[in-house]
XYZ file of N, CA and C in Angstrom:
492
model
N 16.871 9.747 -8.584
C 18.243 9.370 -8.859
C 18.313 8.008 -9.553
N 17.454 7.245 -9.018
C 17.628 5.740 -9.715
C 16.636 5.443 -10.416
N 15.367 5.766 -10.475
C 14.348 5.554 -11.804
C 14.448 6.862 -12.736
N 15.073 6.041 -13.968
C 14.807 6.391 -15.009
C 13.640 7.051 -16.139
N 12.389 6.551 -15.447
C 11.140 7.087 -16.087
C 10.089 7.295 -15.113
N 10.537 8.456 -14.526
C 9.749 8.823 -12.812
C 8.178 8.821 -13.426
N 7.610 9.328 -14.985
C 6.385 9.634 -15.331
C 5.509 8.649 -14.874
N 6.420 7.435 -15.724
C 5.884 6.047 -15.801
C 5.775 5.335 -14.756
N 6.990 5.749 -13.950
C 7.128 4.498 -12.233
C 6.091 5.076 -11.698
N 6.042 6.573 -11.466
C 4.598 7.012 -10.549
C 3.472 6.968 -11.094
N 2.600 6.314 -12.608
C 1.932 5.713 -13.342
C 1.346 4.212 -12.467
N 2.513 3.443 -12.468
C 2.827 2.050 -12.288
C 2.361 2.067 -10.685
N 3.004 2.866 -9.894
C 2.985 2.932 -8.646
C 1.256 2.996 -8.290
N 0.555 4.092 -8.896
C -0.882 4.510 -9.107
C -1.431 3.590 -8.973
N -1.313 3.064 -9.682
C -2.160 1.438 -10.719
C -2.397 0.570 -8.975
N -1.046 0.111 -8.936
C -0.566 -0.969 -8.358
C -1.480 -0.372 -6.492
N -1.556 0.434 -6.337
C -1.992 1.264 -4.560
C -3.206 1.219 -5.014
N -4.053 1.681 -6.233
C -5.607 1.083 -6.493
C -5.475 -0.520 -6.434
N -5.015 -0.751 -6.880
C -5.349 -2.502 -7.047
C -5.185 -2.891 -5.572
N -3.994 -2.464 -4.681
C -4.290 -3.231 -3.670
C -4.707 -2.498 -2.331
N -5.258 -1.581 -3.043
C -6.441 -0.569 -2.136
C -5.577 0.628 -0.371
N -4.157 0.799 -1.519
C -3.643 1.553 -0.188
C -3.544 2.934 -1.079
N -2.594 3.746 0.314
C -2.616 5.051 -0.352
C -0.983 4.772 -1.482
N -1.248 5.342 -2.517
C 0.585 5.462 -3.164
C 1.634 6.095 -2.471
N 0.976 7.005 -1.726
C 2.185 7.715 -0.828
C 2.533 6.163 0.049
N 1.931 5.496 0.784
C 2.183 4.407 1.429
C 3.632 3.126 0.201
N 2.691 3.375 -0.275
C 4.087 2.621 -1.768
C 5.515 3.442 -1.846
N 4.998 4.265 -1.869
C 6.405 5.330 -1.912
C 7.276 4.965 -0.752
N 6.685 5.316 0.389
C 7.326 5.288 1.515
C 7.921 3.983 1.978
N 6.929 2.882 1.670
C 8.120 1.380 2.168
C 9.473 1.136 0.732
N 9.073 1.899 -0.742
C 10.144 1.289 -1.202
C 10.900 2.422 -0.704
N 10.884 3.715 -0.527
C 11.863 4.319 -0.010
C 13.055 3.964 1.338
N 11.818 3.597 2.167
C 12.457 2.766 3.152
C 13.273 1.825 2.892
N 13.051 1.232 1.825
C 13.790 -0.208 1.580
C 14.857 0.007 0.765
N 14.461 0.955 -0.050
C 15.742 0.617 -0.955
C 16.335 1.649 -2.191
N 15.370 3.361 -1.419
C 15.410 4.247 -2.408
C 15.229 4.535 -3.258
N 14.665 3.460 -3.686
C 13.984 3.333 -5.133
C 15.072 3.027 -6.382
N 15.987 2.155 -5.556
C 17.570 1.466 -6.169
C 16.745 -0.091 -6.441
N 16.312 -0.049 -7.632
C 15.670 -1.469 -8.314
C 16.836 -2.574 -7.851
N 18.345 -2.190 -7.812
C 19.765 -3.392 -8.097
C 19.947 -3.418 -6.620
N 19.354 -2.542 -5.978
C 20.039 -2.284 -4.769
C 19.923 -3.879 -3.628
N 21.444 -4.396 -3.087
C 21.261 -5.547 -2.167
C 21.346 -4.887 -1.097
N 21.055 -5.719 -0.021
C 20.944 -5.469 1.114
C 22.548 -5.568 2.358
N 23.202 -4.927 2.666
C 24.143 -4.676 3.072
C 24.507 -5.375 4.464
N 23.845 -5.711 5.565
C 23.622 -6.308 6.394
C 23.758 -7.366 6.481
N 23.788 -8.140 5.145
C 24.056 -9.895 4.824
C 22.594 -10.346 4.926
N 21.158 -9.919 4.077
C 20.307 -10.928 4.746
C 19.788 -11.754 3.101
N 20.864 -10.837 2.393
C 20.722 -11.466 0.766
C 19.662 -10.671 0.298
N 18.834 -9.750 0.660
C 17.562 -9.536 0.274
C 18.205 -8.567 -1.242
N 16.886 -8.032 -2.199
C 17.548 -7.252 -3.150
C 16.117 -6.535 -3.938
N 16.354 -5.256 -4.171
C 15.174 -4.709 -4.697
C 14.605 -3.810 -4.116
N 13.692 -3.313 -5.060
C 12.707 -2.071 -4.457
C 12.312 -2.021 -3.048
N 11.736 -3.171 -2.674
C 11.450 -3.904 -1.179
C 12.289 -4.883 -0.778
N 13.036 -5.127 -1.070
C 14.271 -6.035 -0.509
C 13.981 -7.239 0.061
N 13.348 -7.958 -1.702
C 13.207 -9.142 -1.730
C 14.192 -9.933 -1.362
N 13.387 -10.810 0.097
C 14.574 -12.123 0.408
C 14.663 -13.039 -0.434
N 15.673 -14.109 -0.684
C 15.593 -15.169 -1.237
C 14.733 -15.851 -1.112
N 14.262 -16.413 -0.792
C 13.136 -17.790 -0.547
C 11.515 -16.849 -1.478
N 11.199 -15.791 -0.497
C 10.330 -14.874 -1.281
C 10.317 -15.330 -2.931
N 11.661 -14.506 -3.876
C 11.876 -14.569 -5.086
C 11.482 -15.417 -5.432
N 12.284 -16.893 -4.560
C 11.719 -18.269 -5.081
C 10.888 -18.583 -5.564
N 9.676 -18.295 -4.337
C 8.537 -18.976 -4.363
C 7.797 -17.746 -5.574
N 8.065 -16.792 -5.894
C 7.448 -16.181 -7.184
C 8.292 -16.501 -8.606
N 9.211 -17.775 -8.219
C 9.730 -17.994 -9.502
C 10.534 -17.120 -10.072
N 11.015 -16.637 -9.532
C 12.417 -15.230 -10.066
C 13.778 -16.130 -9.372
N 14.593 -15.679 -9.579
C 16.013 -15.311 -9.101
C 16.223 -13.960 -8.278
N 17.057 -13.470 -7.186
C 17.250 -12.087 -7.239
C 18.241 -11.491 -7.703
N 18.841 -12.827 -8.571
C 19.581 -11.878 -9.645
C 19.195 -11.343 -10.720
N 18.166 -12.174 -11.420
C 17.087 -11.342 -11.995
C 16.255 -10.263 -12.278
N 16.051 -10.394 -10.381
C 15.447 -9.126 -10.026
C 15.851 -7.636 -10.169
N 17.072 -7.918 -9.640
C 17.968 -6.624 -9.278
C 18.713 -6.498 -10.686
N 18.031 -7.457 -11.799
C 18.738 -6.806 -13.494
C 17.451 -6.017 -14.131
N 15.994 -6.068 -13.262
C 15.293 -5.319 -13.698
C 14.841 -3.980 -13.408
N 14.474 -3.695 -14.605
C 14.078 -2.090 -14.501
C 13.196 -2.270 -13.725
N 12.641 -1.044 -13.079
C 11.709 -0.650 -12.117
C 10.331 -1.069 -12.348
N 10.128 -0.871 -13.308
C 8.944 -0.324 -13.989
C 8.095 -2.245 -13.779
N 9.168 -3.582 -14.388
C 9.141 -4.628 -14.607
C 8.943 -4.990 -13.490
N 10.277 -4.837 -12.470
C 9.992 -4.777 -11.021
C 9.183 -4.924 -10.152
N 8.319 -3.569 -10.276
C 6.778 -3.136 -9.624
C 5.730 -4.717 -10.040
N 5.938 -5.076 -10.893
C 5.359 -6.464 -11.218
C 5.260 -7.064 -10.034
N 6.628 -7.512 -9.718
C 6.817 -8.394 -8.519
C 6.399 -7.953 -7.216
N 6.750 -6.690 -7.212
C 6.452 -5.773 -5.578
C 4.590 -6.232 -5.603
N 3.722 -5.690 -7.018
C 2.550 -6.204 -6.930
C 2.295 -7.624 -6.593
N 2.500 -8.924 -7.110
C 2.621 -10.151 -6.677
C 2.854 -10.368 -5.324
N 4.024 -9.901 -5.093
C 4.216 -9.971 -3.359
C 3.292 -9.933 -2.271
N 2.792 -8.378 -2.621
C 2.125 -7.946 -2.038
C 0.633 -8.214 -1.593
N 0.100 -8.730 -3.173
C -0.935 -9.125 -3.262
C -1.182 -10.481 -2.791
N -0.387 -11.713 -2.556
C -0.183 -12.306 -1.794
C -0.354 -12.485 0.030
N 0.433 -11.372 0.377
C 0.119 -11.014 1.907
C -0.682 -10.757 1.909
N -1.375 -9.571 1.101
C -2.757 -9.110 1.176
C -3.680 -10.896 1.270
N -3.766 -11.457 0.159
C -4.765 -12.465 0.366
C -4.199 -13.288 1.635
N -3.419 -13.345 2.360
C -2.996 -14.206 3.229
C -3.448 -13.318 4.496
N -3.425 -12.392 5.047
C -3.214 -11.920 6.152
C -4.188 -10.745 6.071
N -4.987 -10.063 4.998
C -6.253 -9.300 4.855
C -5.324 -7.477 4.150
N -6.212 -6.973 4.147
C -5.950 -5.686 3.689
C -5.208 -5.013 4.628
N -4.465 -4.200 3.608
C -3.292 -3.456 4.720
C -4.456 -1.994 5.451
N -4.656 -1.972 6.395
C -5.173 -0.575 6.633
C -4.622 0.243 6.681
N -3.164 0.432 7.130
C -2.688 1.775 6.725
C -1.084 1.696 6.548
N -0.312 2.784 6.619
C 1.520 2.710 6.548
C 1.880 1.390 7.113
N 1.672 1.769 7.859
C 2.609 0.760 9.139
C 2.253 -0.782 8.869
N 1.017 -1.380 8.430
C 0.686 -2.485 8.444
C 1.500 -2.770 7.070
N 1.424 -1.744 5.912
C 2.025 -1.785 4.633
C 3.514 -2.523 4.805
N 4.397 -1.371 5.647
C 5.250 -1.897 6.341
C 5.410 -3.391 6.739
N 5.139 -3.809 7.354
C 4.926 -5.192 7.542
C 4.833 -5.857 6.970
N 4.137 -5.490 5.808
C 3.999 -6.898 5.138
C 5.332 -7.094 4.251
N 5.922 -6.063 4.439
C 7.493 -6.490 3.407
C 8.558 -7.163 4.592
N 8.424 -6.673 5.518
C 9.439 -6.877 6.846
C 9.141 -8.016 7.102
N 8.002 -8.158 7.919
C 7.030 -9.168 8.995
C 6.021 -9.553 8.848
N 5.637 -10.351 7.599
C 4.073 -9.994 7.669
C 3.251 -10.520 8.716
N 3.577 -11.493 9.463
C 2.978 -12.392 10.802
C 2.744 -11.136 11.795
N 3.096 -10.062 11.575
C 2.971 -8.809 12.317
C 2.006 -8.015 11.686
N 1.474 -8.178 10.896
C 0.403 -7.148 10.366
C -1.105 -7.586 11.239
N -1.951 -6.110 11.583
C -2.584 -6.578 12.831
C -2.004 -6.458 13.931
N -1.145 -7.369 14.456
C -0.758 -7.658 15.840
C -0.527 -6.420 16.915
N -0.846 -6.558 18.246
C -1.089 -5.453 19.211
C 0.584 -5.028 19.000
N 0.611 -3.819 19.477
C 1.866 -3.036 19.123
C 3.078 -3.461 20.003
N 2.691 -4.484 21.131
C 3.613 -4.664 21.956
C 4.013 -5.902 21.096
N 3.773 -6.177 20.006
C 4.144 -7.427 19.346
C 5.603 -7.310 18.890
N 6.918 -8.645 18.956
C 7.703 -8.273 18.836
C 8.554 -9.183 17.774
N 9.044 -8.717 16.860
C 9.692 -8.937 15.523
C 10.495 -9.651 15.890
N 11.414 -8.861 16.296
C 12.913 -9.238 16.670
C 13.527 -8.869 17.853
N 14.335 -9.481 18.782
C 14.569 -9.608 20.108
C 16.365 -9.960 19.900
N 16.903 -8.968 20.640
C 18.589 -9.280 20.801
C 18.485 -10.356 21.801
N 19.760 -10.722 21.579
C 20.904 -10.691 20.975
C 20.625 -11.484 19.696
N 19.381 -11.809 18.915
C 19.462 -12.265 17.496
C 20.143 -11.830 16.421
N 20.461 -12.743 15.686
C 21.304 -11.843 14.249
C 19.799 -11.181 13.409
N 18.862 -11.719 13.679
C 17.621 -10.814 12.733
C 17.530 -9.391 13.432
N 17.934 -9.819 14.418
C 17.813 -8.661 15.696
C 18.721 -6.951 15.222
N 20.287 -7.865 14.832
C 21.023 -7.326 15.005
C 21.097 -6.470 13.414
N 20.493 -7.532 12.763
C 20.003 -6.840 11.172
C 19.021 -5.563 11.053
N 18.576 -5.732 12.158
C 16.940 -4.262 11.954
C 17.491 -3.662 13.512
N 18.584 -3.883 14.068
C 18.449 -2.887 15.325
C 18.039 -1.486 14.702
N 18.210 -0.896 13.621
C 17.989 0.251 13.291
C 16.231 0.905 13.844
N 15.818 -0.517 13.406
C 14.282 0.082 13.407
C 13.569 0.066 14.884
N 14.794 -0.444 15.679
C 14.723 -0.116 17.300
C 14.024 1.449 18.028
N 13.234 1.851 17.478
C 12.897 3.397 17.920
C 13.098 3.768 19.564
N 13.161 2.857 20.391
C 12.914 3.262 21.595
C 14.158 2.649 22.386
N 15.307 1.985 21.740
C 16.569 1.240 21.848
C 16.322 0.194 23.116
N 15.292 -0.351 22.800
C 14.673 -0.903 24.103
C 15.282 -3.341 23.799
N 16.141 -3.043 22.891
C 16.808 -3.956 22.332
C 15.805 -5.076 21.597
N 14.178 -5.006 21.476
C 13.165 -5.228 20.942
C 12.666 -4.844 19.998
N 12.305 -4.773 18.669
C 11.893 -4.251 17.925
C 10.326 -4.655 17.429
N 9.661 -4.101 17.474
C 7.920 -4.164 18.367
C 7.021 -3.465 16.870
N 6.107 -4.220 16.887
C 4.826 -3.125 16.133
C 4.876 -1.512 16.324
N 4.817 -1.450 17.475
C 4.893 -0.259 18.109
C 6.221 0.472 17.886
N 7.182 0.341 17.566
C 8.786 0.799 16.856
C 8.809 1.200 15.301
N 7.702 -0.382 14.855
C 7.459 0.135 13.394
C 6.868 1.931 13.404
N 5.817 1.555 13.675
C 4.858 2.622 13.704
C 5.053 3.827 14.089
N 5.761 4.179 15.131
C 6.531 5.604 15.295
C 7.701 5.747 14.328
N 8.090 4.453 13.900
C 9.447 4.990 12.523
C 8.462 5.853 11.690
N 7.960 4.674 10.943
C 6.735 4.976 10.260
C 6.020 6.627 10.332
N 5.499 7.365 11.248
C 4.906 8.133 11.757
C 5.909 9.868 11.438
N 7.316 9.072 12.140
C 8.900 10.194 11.913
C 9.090 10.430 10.984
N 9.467 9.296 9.863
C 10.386 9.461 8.686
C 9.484 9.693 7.868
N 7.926 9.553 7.432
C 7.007 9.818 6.449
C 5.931 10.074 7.153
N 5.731 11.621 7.747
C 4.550 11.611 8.392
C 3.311 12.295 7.538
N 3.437 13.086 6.180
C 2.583 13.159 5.114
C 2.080 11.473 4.796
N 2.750 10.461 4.646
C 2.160 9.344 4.254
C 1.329 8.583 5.076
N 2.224 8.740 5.845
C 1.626 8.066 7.657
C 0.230 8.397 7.367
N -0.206 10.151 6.612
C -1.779 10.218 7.280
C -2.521 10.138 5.914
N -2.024 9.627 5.545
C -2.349 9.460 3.685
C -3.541 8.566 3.853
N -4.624 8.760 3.036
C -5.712 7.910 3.362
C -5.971 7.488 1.534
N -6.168 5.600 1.422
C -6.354 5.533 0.449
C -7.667 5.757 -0.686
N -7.285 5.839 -1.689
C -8.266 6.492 -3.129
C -9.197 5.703 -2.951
């Protein structure tokens, strides 16, 4: 619905899951998660974020964009940044091993690794109250372990996707 040159984005997408050694179904699945693959798309919740992965402000910053910028680019340009990002956490925090850690590194990356009882976000926080969604167990915590059964539900072809 929102990329314009599906040949090319799933080209781009290819490239970008070799380079940073995950599966593409794993790519698929966090920008889906994030943002449908709506390049303009902001984040509704108020956390300012905007994009494929729903780049926060400060993020953009520090890669020298705007996210108004961002969200004026095509996809294809886009994926640029999602690579940068990414590749970043990656050198900061090690290789993603699988979905769920992928996950993380757009959400939480201080959570990639961490035992599953590890916890993101805790009510009554407003970060809290921003991702109650990803609450899987409505346990008012939102945990490694919450990621990972989302993760597991909503994309379970990717979930077992093993990378190229």
């Amino acid at each position: 619905l929102f990329v314009h040159q599906p040949d090319a984005f799933e080209k781009k997408v290819r490239e970008i899951s070799q380079m940073l050694g995950v599966a593409p179904e794993w790519l698929m699945a966090v920008m889906y998660s994030e943002s449908k693959f709506d390049a303009a798309v902001k984040n509704y919740k108020g956390s300012g974020a905007t994009g494929l992965i729903q780049f926060m402000p400060a993020t953009a910053g520090e890669m020298g964009v705007s996210l108004d910028r961002l969200g004026r680019m095509g996809h294809l340009q886009q994926l640029e940044y999602v690579y940068m990002y990414l590749q970043t956490v990656r050198d900061r925090y090690g290789d993603f091993s699988d979905l769920t850690n992928l996950y993380l590194a757009i959400l939480y990356p201080k959570a990639i690794n961490q035992d599953p009882c590890y916890t993101l976000y805790a009510s009554p926080s407003k970060s809290y109250k921003q991702n109650s969604g990803l609450d899987e167990n409505k346990d008012r915590r939102v945990t490694v372990s919450d990621i990972d059964k989302r993760m597991q539900r909503l994309y379970p072809q990717a979930y077992i996707a093993k990378p190229v």
